[in-house]
XYZ file of C-alpha atoms in Angstrom:
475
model
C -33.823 -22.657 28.409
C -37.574 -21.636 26.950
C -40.762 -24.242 26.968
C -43.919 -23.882 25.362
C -46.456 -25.018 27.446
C -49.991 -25.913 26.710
C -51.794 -24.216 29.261
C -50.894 -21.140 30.968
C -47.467 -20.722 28.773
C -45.276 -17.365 28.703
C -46.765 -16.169 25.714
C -49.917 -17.493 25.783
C -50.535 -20.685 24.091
C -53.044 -22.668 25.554
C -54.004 -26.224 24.884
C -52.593 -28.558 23.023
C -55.672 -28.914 20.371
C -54.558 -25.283 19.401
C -51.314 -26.204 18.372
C -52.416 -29.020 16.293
C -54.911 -27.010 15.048
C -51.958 -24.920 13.297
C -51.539 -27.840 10.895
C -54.417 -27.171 8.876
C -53.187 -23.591 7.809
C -50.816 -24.178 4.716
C -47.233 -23.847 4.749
C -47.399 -22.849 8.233
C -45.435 -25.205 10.818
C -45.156 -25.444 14.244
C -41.245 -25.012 14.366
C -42.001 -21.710 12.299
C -44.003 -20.457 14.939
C -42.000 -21.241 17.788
C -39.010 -19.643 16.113
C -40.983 -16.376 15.932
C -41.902 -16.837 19.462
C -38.150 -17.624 20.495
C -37.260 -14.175 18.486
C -39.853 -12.280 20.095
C -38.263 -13.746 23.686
C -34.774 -12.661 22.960
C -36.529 -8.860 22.411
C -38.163 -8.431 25.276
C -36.123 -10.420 27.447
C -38.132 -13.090 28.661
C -37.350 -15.035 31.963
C -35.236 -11.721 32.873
C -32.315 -13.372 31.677
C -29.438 -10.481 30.651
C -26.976 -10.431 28.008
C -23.550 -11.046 29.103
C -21.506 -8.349 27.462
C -17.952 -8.057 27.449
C -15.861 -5.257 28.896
C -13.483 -4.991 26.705
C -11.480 -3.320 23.895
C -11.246 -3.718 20.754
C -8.951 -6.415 19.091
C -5.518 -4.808 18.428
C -6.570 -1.212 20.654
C -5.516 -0.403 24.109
C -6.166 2.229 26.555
C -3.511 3.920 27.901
C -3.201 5.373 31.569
C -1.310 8.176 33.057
C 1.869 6.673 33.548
C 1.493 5.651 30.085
C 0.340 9.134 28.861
C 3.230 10.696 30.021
C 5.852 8.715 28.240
C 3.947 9.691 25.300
C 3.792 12.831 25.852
C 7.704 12.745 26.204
C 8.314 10.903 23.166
C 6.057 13.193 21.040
C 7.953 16.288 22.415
C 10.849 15.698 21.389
C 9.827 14.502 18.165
C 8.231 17.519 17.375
C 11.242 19.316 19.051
C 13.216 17.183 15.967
C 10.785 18.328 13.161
C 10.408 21.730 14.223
C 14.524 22.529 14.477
C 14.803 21.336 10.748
C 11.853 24.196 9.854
C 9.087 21.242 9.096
C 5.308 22.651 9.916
C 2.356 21.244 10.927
C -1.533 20.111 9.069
C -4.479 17.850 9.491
C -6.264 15.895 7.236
C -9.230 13.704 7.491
C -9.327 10.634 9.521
C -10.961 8.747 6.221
C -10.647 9.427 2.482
C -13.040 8.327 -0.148
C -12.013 4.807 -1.255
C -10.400 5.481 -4.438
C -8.006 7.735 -2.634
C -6.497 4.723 -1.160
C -6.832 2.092 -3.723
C -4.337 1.099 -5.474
C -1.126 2.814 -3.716
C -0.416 0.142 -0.783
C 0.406 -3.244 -3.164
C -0.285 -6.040 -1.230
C -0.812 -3.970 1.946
C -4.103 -3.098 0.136
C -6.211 -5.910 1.940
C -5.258 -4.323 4.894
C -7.034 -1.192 3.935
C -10.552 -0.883 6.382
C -13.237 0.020 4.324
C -16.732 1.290 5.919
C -19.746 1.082 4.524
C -21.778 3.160 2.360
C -23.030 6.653 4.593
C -24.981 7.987 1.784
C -23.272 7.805 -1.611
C -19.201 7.682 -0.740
C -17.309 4.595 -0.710
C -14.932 5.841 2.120
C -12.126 3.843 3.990
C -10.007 4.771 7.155
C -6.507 6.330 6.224
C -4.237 3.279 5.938
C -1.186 6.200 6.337
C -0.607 9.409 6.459
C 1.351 9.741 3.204
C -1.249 9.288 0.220
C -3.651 11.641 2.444
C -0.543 14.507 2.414
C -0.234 13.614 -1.383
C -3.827 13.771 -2.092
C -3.496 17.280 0.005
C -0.663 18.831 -2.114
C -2.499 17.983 -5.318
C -6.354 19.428 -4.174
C -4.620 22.954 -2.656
C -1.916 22.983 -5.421
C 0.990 22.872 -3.171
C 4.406 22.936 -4.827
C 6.929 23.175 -1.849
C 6.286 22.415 1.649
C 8.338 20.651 4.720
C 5.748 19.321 6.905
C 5.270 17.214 10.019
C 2.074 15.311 10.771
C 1.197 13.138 13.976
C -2.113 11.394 13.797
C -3.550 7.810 14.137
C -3.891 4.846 11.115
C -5.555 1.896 10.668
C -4.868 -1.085 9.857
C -6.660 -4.483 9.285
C -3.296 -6.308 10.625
C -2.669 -9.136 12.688
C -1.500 -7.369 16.034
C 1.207 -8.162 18.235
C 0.550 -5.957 21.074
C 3.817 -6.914 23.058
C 5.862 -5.600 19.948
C 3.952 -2.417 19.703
C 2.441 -3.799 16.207
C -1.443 -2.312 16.490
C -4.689 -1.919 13.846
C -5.168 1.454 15.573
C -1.963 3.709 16.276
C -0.024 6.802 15.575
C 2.439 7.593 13.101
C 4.702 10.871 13.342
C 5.287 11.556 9.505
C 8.118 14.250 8.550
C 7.684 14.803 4.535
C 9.930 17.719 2.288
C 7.978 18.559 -0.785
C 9.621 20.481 -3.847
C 12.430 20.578 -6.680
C 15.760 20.605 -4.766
C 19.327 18.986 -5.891
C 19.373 15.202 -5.924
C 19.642 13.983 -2.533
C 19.878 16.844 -0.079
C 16.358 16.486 1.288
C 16.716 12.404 1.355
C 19.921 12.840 3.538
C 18.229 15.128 6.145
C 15.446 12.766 6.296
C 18.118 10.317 7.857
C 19.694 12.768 10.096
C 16.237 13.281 11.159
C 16.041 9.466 12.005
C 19.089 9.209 13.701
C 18.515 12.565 15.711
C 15.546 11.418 16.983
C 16.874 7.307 17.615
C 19.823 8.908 19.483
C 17.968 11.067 21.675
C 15.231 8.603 22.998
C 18.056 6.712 23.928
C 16.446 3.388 22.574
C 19.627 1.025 22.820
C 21.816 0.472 19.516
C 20.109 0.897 15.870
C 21.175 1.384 12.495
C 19.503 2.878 9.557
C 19.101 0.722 5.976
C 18.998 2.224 3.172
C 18.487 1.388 -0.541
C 16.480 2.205 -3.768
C 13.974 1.044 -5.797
C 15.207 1.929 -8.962
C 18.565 -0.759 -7.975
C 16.117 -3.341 -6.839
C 14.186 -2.965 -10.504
C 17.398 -3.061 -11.902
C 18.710 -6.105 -10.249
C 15.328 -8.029 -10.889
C 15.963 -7.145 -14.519
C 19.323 -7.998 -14.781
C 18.203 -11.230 -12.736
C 16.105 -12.252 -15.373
C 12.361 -11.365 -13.310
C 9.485 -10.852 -15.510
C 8.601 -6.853 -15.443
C 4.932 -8.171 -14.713
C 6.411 -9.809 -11.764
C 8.680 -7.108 -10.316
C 6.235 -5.528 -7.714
C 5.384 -8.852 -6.392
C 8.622 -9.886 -6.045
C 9.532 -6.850 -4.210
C 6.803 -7.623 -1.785
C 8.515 -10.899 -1.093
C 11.862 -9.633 -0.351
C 10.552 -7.331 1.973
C 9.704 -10.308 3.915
C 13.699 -10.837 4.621
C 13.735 -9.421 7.886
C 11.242 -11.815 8.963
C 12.076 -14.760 7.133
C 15.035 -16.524 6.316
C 16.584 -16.089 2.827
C 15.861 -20.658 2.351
C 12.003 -19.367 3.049
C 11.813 -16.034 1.017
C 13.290 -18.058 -2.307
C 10.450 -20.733 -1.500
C 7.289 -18.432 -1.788
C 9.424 -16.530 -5.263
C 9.299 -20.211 -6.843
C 6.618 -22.013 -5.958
C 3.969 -18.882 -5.262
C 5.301 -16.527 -7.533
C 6.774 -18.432 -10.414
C 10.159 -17.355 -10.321
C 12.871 -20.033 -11.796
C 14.991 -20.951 -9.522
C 17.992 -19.374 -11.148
C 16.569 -15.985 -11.178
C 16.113 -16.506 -7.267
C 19.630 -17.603 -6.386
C 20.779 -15.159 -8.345
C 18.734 -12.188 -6.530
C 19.909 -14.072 -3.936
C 23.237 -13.396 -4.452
C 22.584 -9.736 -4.568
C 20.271 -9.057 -1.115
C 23.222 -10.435 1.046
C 25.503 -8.054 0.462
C 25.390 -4.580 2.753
C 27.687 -2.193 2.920
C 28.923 1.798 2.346
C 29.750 4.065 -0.655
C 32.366 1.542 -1.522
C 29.698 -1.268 -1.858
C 28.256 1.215 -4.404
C 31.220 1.819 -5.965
C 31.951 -1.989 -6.162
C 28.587 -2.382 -7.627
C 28.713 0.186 -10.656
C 31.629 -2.016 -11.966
C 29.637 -5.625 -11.393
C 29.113 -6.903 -15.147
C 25.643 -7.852 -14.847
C 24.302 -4.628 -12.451
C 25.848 -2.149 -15.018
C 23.544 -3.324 -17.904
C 20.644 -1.953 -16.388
C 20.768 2.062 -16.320
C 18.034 2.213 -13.658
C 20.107 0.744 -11.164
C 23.384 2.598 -12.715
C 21.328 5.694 -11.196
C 20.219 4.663 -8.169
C 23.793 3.668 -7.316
C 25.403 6.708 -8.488
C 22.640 8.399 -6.142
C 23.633 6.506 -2.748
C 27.181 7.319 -3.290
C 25.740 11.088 -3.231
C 23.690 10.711 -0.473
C 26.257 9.347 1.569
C 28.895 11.963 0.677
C 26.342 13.993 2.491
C 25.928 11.736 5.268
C 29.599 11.600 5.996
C 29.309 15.811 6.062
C 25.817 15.132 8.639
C 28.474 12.766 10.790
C 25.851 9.738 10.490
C 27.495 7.206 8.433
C 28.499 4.839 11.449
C 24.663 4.019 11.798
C 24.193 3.948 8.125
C 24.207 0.759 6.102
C 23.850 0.252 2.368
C 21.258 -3.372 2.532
C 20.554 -4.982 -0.894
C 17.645 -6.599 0.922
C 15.615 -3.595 1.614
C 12.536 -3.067 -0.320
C 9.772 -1.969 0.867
C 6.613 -3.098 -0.071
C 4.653 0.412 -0.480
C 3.946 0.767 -4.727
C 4.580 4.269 -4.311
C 7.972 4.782 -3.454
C 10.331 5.602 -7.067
C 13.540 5.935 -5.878
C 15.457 5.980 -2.641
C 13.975 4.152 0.920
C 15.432 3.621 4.281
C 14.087 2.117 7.299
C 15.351 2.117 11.217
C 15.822 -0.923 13.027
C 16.786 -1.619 16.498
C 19.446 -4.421 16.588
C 21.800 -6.814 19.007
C 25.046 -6.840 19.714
C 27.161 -7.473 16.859
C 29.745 -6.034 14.177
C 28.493 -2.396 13.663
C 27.361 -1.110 10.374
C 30.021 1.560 9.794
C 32.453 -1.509 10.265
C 35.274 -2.205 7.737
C 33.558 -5.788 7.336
C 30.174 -4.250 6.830
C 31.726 -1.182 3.936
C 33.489 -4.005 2.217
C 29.704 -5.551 0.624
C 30.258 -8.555 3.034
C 26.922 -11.323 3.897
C 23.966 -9.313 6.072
C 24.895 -10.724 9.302
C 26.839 -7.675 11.178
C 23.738 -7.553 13.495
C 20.074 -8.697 14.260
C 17.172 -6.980 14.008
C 14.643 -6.815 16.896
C 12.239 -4.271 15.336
C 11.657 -1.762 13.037
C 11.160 2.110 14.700
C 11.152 4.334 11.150
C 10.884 3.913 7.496
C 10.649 5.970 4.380
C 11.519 6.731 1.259
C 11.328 8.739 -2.278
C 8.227 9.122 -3.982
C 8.053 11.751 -6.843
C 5.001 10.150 -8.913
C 2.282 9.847 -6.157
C 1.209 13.968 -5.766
C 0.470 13.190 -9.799
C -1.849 10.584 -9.644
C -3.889 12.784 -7.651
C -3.837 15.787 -10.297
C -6.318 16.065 -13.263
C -3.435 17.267 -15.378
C -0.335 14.667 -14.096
C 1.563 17.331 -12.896
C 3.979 15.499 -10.650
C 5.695 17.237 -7.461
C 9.076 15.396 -5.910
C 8.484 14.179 -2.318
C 10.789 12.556 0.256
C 9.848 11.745 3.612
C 10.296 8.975 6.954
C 7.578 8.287 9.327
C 8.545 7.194 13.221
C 7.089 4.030 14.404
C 5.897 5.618 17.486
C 3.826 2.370 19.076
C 7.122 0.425 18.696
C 8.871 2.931 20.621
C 6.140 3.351 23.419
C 6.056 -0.262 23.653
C 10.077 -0.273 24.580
C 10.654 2.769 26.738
C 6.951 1.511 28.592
C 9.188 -1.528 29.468
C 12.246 -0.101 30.328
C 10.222 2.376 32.829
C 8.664 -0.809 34.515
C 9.991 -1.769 37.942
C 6.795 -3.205 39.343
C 6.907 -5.069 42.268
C 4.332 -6.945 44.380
C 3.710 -5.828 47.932
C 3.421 -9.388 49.646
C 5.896 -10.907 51.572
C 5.771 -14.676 49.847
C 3.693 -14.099 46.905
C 2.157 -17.344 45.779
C 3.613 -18.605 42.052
C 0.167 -18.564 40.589
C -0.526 -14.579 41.752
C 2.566 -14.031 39.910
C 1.824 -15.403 36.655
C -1.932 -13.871 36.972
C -0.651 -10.911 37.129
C 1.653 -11.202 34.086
C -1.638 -12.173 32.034
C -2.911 -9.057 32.847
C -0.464 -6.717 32.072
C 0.814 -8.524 29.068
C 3.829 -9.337 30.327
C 5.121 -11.850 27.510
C 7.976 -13.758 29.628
C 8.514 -14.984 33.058
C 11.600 -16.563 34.567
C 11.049 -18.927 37.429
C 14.143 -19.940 39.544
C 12.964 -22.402 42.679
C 15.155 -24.650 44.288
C 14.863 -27.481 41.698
C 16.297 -25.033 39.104
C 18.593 -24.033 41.423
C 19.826 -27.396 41.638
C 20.296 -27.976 37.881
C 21.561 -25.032 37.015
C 18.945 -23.961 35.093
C 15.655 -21.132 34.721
C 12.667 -22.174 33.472
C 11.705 -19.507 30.964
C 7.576 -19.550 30.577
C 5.846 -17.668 27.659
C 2.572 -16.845 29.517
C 0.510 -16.687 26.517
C 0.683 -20.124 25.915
C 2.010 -21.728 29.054
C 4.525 -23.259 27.274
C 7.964 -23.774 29.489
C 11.559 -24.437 28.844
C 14.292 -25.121 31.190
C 17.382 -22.515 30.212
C 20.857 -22.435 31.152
C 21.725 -19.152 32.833
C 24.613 -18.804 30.545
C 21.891 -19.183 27.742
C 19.034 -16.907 29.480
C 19.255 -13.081 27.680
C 19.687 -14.785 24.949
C 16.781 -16.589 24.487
C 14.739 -13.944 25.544
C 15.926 -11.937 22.963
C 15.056 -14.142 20.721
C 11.742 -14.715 22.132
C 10.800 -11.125 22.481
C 12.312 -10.523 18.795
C 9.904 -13.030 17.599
C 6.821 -11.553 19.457
């Protein structure tokens, strides 16, 4: 706490006459002056009191440690041992862009977009991705054909969730074919690329969505959306794997302004998945065969997965209405890799038949991608437009898993006290602990603690993995 006293005081004012002596200058006032005095304090550091700073990092960044390095290291070798075998080489581009690089290519995602401020006449902003920089790079060096692979960090102005490897600082492993080639060759090695790489880390069971834009225009059309309204309603149907379908048609009406017919009838529509004959079935559906956009787009998946039948992937392929997307960029085809529970696999005769999305549950999406043949044109002066496929491998999501699986930590005392325990879960962001003492024992129960909030439930045994799941799921 600081005084000002009237005779020998820190910085020097005397007697109390001399303070009151301050009222006769005007529109000078004693708080005034003892503000500037206070200021002057805090610079110098009077009464050798120090600033408690924080060791720390920075909200939604980690450190990683050797342990951690090398599973990195693993998982990034045999990615690039993935990329390389299907001929893909390697750049680098900038770690920011100017602003207007950026702007205008993410949708909603833009606000997510960090910008920095002025350093000397260029509005700049750290790469949200590492697609619109690879665009940007095609269109500045005139590049017509390339396959290339790119692993570098993004960021992201998100809201992290560190236990499920969601970050505002972390890597993406991009693996983009650029060029005029027949309709759907390069999209369908883009998923063997996905499953290659899924099957080899040895994750646990996964499945790859796919779907395309042009189908999802199609269906809003047919649907009766607004064309002013199809990008944001895209945006919300993305949110299905997050939200229930009751929640999803909740924001369309009453944020977005979509009548309530429209919405049950999209509804309709994004629970179906499926194969080729959920294509099939669909190019014959009265309403879905009025709009030729989505006549092509389904006419395209059952090509893409006549060649995913001759790659020996369609039993972790599913056809998903609800995919979207949210990227503005992407023009035609888009796919996305999910880890999932136990449950009726994808390549099922249920699942081929177009029946409800509820074969299996998600627990977290590890790649995503897509089609996006008008974004290298924005960037040229003349519009020249280059066709452009590619997936990118959501690496943190994947360190985050196989760091768990490697854990078998235990703690070298012989009766370690409760409380040491759950300290020590705090700080190694451990989300979950199950306590079993002789009261739970006794009921036949574990009490399940989420030691981020202290919250705790009592659990049957019979009940226990699966609550976790869903607790971890919802991370």
């Amino acid at each position: 706490m600081f005084c000002v006293r009237t005779c020998s005081g820190l910085m020097g004012l005397r007697a109390a006459p001399r303070v009151r002596s301050l009222h006769s200058f005007p529109g000078i006032t004693i708080d005034e002056e003892v503000a500037k005095l206070l200021a002057l304090k805090a610079q110098i550091g009077g009464d050798n009191v120090k600033h408690q700073f924080v060791l720390k990092t920075a909200k939604g960044t980690r450190d990683y440690n050797p342990k951690q390095m090398a599973i990195r290291e693993r998982v990034f070798s045999t990615i690039i041992g993935c990329f390389k075998r299907h001929g893909a080489e390697t750049i680098d581009t900038p770690v920011f862009e100017l602003k207007e690089t950026l702007t205008g290519k993410y949708g909603e995602d833009s606000k997510l977009i960090y910008d920095l401020k002025d350093q000397g006449g260029e509005l700049l902003s750290l790469r949200y991705d590492l697609t619109v920089p690879f665009a940007r790079y095609l269109a500045m060096n005139k590049i017509t054909n390339i396959k290339r692979y790119h692993i570098a960090k993004v960021y992201r102005r998100d809201n992290p969730a560190m236990t499920r490897g969601r970050y505002r600082e972390f890597y993406q492993c991009d693996f983009d074919i650029a060029g005029q080639y027949d309709a759907m060759i390069p999209d369908a090695e883009c998923l063997k690329i996905v499953h290659d790489i899924l099957s080899e880390l040895d994750l646990g069971d996964f499945r790859i969505k796919v779907n395309d834009r042009r189908i999802l225009d199609g269906m809003f059309a047919v649907c009766g959306v607004p064309d002013d309204k199809f990008r944001t309603i895209c945006s919300t149907v993305d949110k299905l794997d997050k939200m229930p379908w009751e929640d999803v048609r909740k924001e369309m009406v009453t944020e977005k302004g979509l009548s309530e017919e429209a919405a049950d009838q999209i509804g309709e529509y994004v629970s179906l998945q499926g194969g080729m004959e959920l294509a099939e079935r669909l190019l014959q559906d009265q309403k879905m065969c009025r709009s030729k956009q989505a006549c092509a787009g389904l006419s395209d998946i059952k090509l893409l997965f006549s060649y995913l039948q001759l790659f020996q992937v369609t039993d972790k392929v599913v056809f998903d209405l609800s995919l979207a997307r949210g990227l503005d960029y992407y023009t035609g085809i888009i796919y996305e890799g999910v880890l999932t529970q136990a449950g009726v696999a994808p390549g099922s005769t249920e699942a081929q038949n177009g029946t409800p999305a509820e074969e299996s549950v998600s627990v977290g999406s590890v790649a995503g991608g897509g089609r996006y043949d008008g974004l290298v044109g924005m960037f040229d002066p003349k519009g020249r437009k280059v066709p452009c496929v590619g997936v990118s491998i959501g690496i943190e999501r994947i360190f985050s898993i196989l760091e768990q699986k490697a854990e078998a930590e235990v703690m070298y005392k012989k009766n370690p006290k409760l409380l040491s325990q759950l300290q020590h879960c705090e700080e190694s962001g451990i989300p979950l602990v199950a306590i079993l003492g002789e009261q739970e024992l006794k009921d036949g129960v574990v009490k399940l603690r989420v030691v981020a909030s202290r919250e705790e439930v009592d659990v049957s045994r019979a009940a226990l993995v699966d609550e976790i799941r869903r607790r971890t799921s919802q991370a």
